[in-house]
Each structure stands twice: as structure tokens, then as C-alpha cells.
Short mmCIF file of C-alpha atoms in Angstrom, two decimals:
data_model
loop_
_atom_site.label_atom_id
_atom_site.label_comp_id
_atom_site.label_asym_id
_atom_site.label_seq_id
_atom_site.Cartn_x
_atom_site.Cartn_y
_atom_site.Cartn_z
CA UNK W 1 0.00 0.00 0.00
CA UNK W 2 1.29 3.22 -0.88
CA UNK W 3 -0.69 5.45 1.28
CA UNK W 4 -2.18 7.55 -1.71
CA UNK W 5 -5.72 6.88 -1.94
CA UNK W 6 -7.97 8.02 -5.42
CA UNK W 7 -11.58 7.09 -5.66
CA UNK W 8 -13.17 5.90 -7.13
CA UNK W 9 -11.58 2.62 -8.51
CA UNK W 10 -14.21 2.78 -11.67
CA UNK W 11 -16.02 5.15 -13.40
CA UNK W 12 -18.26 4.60 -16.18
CA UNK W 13 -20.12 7.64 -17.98
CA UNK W 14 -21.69 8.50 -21.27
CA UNK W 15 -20.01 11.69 -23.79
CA UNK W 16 -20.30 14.92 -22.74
CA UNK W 17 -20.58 14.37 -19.02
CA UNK W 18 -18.60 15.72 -16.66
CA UNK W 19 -16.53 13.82 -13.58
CA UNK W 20 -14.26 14.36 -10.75
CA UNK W 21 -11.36 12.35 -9.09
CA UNK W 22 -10.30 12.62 -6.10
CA UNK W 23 -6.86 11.84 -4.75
CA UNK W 24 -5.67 11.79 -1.14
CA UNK W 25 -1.55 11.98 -0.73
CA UNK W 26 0.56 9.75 1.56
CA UNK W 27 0.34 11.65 5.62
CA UNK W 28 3.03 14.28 4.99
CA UNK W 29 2.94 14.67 1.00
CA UNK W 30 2.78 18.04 -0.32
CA UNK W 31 2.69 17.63 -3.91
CA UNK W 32 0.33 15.96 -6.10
CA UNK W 33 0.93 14.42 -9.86
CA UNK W 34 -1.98 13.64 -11.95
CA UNK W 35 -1.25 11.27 -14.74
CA UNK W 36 -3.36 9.43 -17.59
CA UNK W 37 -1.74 5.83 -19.07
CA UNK W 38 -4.04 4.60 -22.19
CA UNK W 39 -2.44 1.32 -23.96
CA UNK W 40 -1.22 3.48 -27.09
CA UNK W 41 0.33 6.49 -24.85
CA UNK W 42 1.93 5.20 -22.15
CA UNK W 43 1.96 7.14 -18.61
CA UNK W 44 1.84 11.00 -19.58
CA UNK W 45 1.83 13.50 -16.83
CA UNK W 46 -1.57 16.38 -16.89
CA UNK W 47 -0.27 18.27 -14.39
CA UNK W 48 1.01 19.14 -10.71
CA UNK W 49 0.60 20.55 -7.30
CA UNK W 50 2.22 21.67 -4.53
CA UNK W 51 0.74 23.23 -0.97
CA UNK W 52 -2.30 24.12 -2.90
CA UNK W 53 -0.67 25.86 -6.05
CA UNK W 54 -0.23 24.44 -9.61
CA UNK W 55 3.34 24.12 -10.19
CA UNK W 56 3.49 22.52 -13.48
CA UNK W 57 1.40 21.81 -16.66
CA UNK W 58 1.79 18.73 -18.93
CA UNK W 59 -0.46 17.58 -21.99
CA UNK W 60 -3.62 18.65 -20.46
CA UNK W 61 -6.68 19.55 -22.43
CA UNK W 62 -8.40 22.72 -22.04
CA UNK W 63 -11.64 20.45 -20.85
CA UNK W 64 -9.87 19.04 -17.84
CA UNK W 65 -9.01 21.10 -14.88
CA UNK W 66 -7.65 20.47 -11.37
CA UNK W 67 -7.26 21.54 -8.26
CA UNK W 68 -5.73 21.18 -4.21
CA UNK W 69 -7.32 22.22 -1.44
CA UNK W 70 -5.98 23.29 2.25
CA UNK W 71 -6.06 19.63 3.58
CA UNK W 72 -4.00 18.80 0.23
CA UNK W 73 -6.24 16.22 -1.56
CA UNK W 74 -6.82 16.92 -5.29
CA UNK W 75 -9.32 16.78 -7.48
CA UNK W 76 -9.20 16.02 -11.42
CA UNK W 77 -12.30 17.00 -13.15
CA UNK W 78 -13.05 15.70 -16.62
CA UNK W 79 -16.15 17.22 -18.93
CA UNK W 80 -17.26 17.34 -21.57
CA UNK W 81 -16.29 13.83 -21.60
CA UNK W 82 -14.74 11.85 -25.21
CA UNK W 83 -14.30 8.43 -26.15
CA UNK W 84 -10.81 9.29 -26.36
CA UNK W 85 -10.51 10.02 -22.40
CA UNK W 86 -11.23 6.45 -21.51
CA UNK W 87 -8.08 5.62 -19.90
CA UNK W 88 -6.78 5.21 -16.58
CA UNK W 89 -5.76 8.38 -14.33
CA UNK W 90 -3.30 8.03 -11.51
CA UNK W 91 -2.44 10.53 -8.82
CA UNK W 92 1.29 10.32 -7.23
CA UNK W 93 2.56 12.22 -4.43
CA UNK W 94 5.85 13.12 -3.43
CA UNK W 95 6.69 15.45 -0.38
CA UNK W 96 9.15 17.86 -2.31
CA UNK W 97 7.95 21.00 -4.29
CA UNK W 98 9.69 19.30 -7.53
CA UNK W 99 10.33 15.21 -8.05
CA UNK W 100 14.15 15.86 -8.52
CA UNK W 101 15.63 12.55 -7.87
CA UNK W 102 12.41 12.12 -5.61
CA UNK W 103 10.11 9.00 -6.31
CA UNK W 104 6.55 9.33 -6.96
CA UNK W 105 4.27 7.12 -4.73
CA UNK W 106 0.98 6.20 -6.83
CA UNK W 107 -2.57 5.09 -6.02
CA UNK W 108 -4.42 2.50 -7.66
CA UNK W 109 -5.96 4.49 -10.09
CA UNK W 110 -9.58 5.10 -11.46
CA UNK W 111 -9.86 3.34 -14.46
CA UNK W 112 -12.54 5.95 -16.59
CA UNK W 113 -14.70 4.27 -19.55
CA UNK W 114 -16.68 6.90 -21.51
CA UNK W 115 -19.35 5.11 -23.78
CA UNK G 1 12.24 16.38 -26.51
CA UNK G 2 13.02 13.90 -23.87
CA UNK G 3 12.12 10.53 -24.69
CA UNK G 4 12.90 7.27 -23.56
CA UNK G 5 12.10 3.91 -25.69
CA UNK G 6 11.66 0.69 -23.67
CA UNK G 7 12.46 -2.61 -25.29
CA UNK G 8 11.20 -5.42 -25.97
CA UNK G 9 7.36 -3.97 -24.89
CA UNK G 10 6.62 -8.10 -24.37
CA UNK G 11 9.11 -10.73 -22.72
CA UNK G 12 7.84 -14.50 -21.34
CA UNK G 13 10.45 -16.43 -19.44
CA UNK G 14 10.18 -19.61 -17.82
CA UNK G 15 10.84 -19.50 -13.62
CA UNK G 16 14.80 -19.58 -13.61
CA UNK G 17 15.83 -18.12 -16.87
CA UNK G 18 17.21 -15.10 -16.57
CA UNK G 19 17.12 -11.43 -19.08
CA UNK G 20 17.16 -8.16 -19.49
CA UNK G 21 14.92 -5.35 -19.76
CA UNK G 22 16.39 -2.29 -21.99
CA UNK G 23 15.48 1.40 -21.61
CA UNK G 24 17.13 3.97 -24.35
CA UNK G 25 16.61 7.72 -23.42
CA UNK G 26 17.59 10.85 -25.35
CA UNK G 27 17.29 13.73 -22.57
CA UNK G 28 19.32 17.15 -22.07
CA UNK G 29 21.44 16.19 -19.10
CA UNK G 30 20.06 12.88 -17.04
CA UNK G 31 19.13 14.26 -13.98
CA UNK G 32 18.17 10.95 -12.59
CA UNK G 33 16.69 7.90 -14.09
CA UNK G 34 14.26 6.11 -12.74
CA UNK G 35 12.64 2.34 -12.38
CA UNK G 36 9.09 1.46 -11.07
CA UNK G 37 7.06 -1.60 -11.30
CA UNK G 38 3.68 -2.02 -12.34
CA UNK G 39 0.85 -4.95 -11.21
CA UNK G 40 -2.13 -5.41 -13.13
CA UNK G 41 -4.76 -3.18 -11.53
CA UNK G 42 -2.45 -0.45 -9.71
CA UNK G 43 -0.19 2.03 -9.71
CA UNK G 44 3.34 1.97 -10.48
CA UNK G 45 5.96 0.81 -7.39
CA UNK G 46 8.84 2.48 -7.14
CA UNK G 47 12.57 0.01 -7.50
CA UNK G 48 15.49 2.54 -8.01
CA UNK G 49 16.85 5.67 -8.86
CA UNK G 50 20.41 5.87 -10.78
CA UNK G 51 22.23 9.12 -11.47
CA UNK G 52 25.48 8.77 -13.47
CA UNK G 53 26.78 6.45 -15.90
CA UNK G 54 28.74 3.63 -14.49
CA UNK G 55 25.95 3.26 -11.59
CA UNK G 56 24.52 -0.10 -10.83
CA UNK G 57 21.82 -0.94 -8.08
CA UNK G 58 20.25 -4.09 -6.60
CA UNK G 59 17.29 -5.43 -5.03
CA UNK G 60 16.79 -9.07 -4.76
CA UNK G 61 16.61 -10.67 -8.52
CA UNK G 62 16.55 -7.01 -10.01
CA UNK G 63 19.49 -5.25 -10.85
CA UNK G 64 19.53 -2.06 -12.53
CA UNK G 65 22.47 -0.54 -14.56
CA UNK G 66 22.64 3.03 -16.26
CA UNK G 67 24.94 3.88 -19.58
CA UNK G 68 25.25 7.15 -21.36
CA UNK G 69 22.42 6.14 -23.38
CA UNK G 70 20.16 3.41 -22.12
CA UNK G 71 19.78 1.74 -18.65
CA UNK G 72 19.24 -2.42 -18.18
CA UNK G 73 17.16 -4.23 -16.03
CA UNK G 74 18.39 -7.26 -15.04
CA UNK G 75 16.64 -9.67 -14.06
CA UNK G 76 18.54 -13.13 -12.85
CA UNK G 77 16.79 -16.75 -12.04
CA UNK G 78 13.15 -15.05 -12.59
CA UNK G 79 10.01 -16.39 -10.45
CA UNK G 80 6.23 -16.03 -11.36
CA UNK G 81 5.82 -13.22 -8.94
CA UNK G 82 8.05 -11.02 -11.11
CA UNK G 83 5.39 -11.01 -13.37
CA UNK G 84 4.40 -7.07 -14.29
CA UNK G 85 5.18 -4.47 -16.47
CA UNK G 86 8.50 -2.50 -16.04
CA UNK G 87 8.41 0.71 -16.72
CA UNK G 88 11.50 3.33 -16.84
CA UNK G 89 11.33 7.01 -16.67
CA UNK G 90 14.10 9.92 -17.03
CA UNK G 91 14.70 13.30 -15.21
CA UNK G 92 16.20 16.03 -17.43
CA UNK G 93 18.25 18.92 -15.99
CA UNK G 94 17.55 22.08 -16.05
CA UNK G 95 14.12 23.93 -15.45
CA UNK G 96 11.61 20.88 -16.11
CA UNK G 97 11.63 17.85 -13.42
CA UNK G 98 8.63 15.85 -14.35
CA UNK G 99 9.87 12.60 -15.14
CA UNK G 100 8.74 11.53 -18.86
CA UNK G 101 7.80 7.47 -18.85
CA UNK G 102 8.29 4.92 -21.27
CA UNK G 103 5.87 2.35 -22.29
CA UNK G 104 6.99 0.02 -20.05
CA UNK G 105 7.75 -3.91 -20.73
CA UNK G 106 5.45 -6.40 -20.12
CA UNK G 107 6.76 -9.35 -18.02
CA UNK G 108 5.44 -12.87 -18.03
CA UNK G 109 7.40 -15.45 -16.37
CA UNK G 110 6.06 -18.94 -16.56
CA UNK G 111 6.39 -21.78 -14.00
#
């Protein structure tokens, strides 16, 4: 167990819906890592958090938007939903401001199917 | 662009028969490289960190080497619980320190 929690494990919607994921970090962990891993991508980072502020932006569309609040959990939220953003989306925490020679402690995962 | 290229993306060994796992990176000063594990069903597990060529780093059957250009994973006298996929990511220098993943490899070792 890595300590980071995201819920919820599955999460199965229709196009054009919205969504949110949540992710708890490990006790301790200030920054937060959202990442999306489809089979034809690989693991690709969406962005990241640290105390509350975004710190860094990856390959994240304009629909999906995230944020941390004061007790540091995150929160990914998804709309306008595509077939294309059926994937799974993992949160990693680390307690640095930047992962410099720091490793990343994932969740599970939610695994997303839009239909 | 950093990227990193993991080879082969499949491997099946039978228990005992040892490999390795290669990861190739092109990256503007290695800041650190970087080897997790990854079940069916959950997140990636962290294994190592290596910084500079010439670096080498163990942990029980695994043992992970880092060139210039490409890192190995080792793996010697394989059992079924090795089974995952392997996946390697790389740290550039300079301003950005998100770590850009490979694809991983897929491991199947047989009994």
C-alpha cells in the first residue's frame, strides 16, 4: 500500500458528461501528480501541485481542470467527456515542491470508460 | 524532446531463466533515471533511482544498470511473482523535473 488513496476505482459515464477524481496523498505529502496511461500512450503527466498551487502543466486539455485544497487532496475534473478520455488516471505524491531525484508514490488508479 | 524507448514492450520467461529489460533515453542532461514496477490493476511501485553512468543498483533478482544512453534491467533466475510491467522514466536537468515514462515492458514469467 502506498498510502495515496484516489476514488473511485471505476467510473463509467456517457459523452459529454462531466466527472471528478479525487486523490488523497501519503500523511506528509505536499505535492500531487496527476497522470493518464491509455495502452497506445503510455503514462503522460496532466499536471502538478504543490501546498495548494499548480506548479506545473503537462499535456492537459483545455476540458480538464484540477485543483488542491488546504487539507491537500486533489481533485481532477473531466467534462465534456470523449471516447478518447477512456483511460486510466493516476495521482502520485511526493513530499518535495519538484520530483528531482524524488520517487513518486501512486494510487491505484480510477480506471474511466466513456461510452 | 526527452524521450525514452523501452524494449522489448513483451518478454515471457520460464521460472529460472534469466534477461534483461532495456530502456534507451535521449534527454538534455540525465538528472536521474528512474525504475518502477507495475501490477495489473495499480499504480506503479517504485525500485530505483540511478544518477550517473557507471551506476549499478540491486534489489533481490533485479538489478539495474545506467549507460550514457540506455539503462538495463536485469533480471537473474526469474520467479512467477516477477510477473508485471516495467516501466523506466528519465529526469532532465535544467528547469523541467517531471519525469517523462516509457511504455513500459510487459513481463510474463512462466512456472
Amino acid at each position: 500500500d502506498s498510502g495515496v488513496t484516489q476514488t473511485p476505482k471505476h467510473l463509467i459515464t456517457a459523452t459529454g458528461q462531466r466527472v471528478t477524481l479525487r486523490c488523497s496523498p501519503r500523511s506528509g505529502d505536499l505535492s500531487v501528480y496527476w497522470y493518464q496511461q491509455s495502452l497506445d500512450q503510455g503514462l503522460q503527466f496532466l499536471i502538478h501541485y504543490y501546498n495548494g498551487e499548480e506548479r506545473a502543466k503537462g499535456n492537459i486539455l483545455e476540458r480538464f481542470s484540477a485543483q488542491q485544497f488546504p487539507d491537500l487532496h486533489s481533485e481532477l475534473n473531466l467534462s465534456s467527456l470523449e471516447l478518447g478520455d477512456s483511460a486510466l488516471y493516476f495521482c502520485a505524491s511526493s513530499v518535495a515542491a519538484s520530483a528531482t531525484n524524488e520517487k513518486l508514490f501512486f494510487g491505484s488508479g480510477t480506471q474511466l470508460s466513456v461510452l | 524532446e526527452d524521450q525514452v524507448t523501452q524494449s522489448p514492450e513483451a518478454l515471457r520467461l520460464q521460472e529460472g531463466e534469466s534477461s534483461s529489460l532495456n530502456c534507451s533515453y535521449t534527454v538534455s542532461g540525465l538528472r536521474g533515471l528512474f525504475w518502477y514496477r507495475q501490477d495489473p490493476g495499480k499504480g506503479p511501485e517504485f525500485l530505483f533511482t540511478l544518477y550517473s553512468a557507471g551506476e549499478e543498483k540491486e534489489k533481490e533478482r533485479l538489478k539495474a544498470t545506467l549507460t550514457k544512453k540506455e539503462s538495463f534491467l536485469h533480471i537473474t533466475a526469474p520467479k512467477p511473482e516477477d510477473s508485471a510491467t516495467y516501466l523506466c522514466a528519465v529526469q532532465a536537468g535544467g528547469g523541467s523535473y517531471i519525469p517523462t515514462f516509457g511504455r513500459g515492458t510487459s513481463l510474463i514469467v512462466h512456472p
